[in-house]
XYZ file of C-alpha atoms in Angstrom:
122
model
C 0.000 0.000 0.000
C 2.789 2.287 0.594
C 4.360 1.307 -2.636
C 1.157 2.532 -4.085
C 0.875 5.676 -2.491
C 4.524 6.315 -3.226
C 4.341 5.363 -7.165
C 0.819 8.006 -7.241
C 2.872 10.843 -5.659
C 5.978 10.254 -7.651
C 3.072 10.477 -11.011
C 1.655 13.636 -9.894
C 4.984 15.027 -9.391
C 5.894 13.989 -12.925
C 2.791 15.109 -14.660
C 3.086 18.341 -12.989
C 6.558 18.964 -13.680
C 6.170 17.105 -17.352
C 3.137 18.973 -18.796
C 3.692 23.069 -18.746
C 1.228 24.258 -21.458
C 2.684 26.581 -24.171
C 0.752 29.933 -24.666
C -1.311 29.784 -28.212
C 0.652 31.484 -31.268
C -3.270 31.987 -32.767
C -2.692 35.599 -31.978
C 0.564 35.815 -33.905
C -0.090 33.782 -36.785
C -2.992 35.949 -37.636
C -1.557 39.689 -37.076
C 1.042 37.816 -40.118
C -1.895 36.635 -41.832
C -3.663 40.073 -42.017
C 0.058 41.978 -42.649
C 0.672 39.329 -45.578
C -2.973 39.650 -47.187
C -3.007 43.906 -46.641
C 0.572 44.023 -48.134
C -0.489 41.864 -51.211
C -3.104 44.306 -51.864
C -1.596 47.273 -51.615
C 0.960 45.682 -53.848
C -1.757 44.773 -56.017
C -3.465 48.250 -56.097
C 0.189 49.847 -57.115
C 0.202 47.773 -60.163
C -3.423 48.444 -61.407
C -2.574 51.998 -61.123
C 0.500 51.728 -62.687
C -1.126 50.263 -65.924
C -3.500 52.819 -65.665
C -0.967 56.109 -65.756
C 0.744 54.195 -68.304
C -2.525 54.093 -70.273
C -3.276 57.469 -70.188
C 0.265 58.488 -70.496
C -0.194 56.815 -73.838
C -3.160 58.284 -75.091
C -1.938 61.765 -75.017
C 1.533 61.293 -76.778
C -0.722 61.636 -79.970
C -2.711 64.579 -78.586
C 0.372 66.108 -77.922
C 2.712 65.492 -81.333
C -0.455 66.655 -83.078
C -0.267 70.323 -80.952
C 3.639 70.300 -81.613
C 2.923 69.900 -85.482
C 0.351 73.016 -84.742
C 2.867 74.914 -82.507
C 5.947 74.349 -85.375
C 3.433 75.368 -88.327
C 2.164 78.686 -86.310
C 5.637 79.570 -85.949
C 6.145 79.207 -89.392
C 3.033 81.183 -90.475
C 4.171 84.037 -87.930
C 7.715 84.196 -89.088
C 6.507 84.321 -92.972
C 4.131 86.744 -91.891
C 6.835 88.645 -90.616
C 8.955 88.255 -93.548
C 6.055 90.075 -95.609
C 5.812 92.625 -92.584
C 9.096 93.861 -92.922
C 8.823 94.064 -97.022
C 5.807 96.573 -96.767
C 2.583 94.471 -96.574
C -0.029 96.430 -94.887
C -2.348 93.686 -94.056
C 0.846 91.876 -92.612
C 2.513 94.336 -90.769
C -1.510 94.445 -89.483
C -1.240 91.246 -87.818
C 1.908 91.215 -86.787
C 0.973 94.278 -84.258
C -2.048 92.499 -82.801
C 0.453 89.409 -82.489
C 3.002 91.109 -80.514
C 0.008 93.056 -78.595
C -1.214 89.644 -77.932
C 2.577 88.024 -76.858
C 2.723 86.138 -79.910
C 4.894 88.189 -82.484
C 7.997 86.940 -83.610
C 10.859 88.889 -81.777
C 11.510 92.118 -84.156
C 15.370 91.083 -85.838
C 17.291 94.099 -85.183
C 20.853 94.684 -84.941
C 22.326 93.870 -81.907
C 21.894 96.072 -78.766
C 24.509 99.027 -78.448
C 26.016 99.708 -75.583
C 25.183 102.942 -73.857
C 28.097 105.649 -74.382
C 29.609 106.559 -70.763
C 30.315 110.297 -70.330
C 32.928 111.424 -68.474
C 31.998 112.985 -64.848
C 34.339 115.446 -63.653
């Protein structure tokens, strides 16, 4: 009976020094599980948008070679229109003065600026 009382102690002791429970890792494994799903989508969302700039980046590289053509021909109307201008044509030389009052004339070719003259001071 003693043997038996003995062996039950020397079980409890075992069991109790055995069997610590290990705190649950739920709580960790799904803050990674959240991080890892938000980061893919935000990942996700970067590309979409990315395709989309690129998309509209595309459609207005004709929208704007076609106003460079428009921009390289104006210049060359206003710098034949200045050509007649400076020849005598009154309708020209017209236009050309509601250009520049407008900012668009051609810049008037002159010679190049002088230098002021410096008097003496006594």
């Amino acid at each position: 009976m003693a043997d038996e009382v003995d062996n039950a102690e020397a079980n409890e002791k075992q069991e109790s020094i055995a069997a610590p429970s290990s705190p649950s890792n739920l709580p960790f494994i799904t803050t990674l599980a959240a991080l890892l799903i938000y980061f893919a989508f935000q990942t996700l969302q970067l590309l979409v948008e990315r395709s989309n700039l690129a998309m509209v980046k595309s459609n207005q590289d004709a929208a704007l070679q076609e106003a460079q053509k428009v921009q390289g021909q104006f210049k060359t109307l206003i710098t034949k229109t200045n050509e007649l201008a400076e020849k005598g044509h009154a309708g020209a030389r017209m236009v050309m003065e509601g250009l520049q009052r407008q900012g668009f004339g051609a810049a008037p070719e002159s010679a190049p600026a002088k230098q002021p003259e410096k008097k003496a001071t006594k």
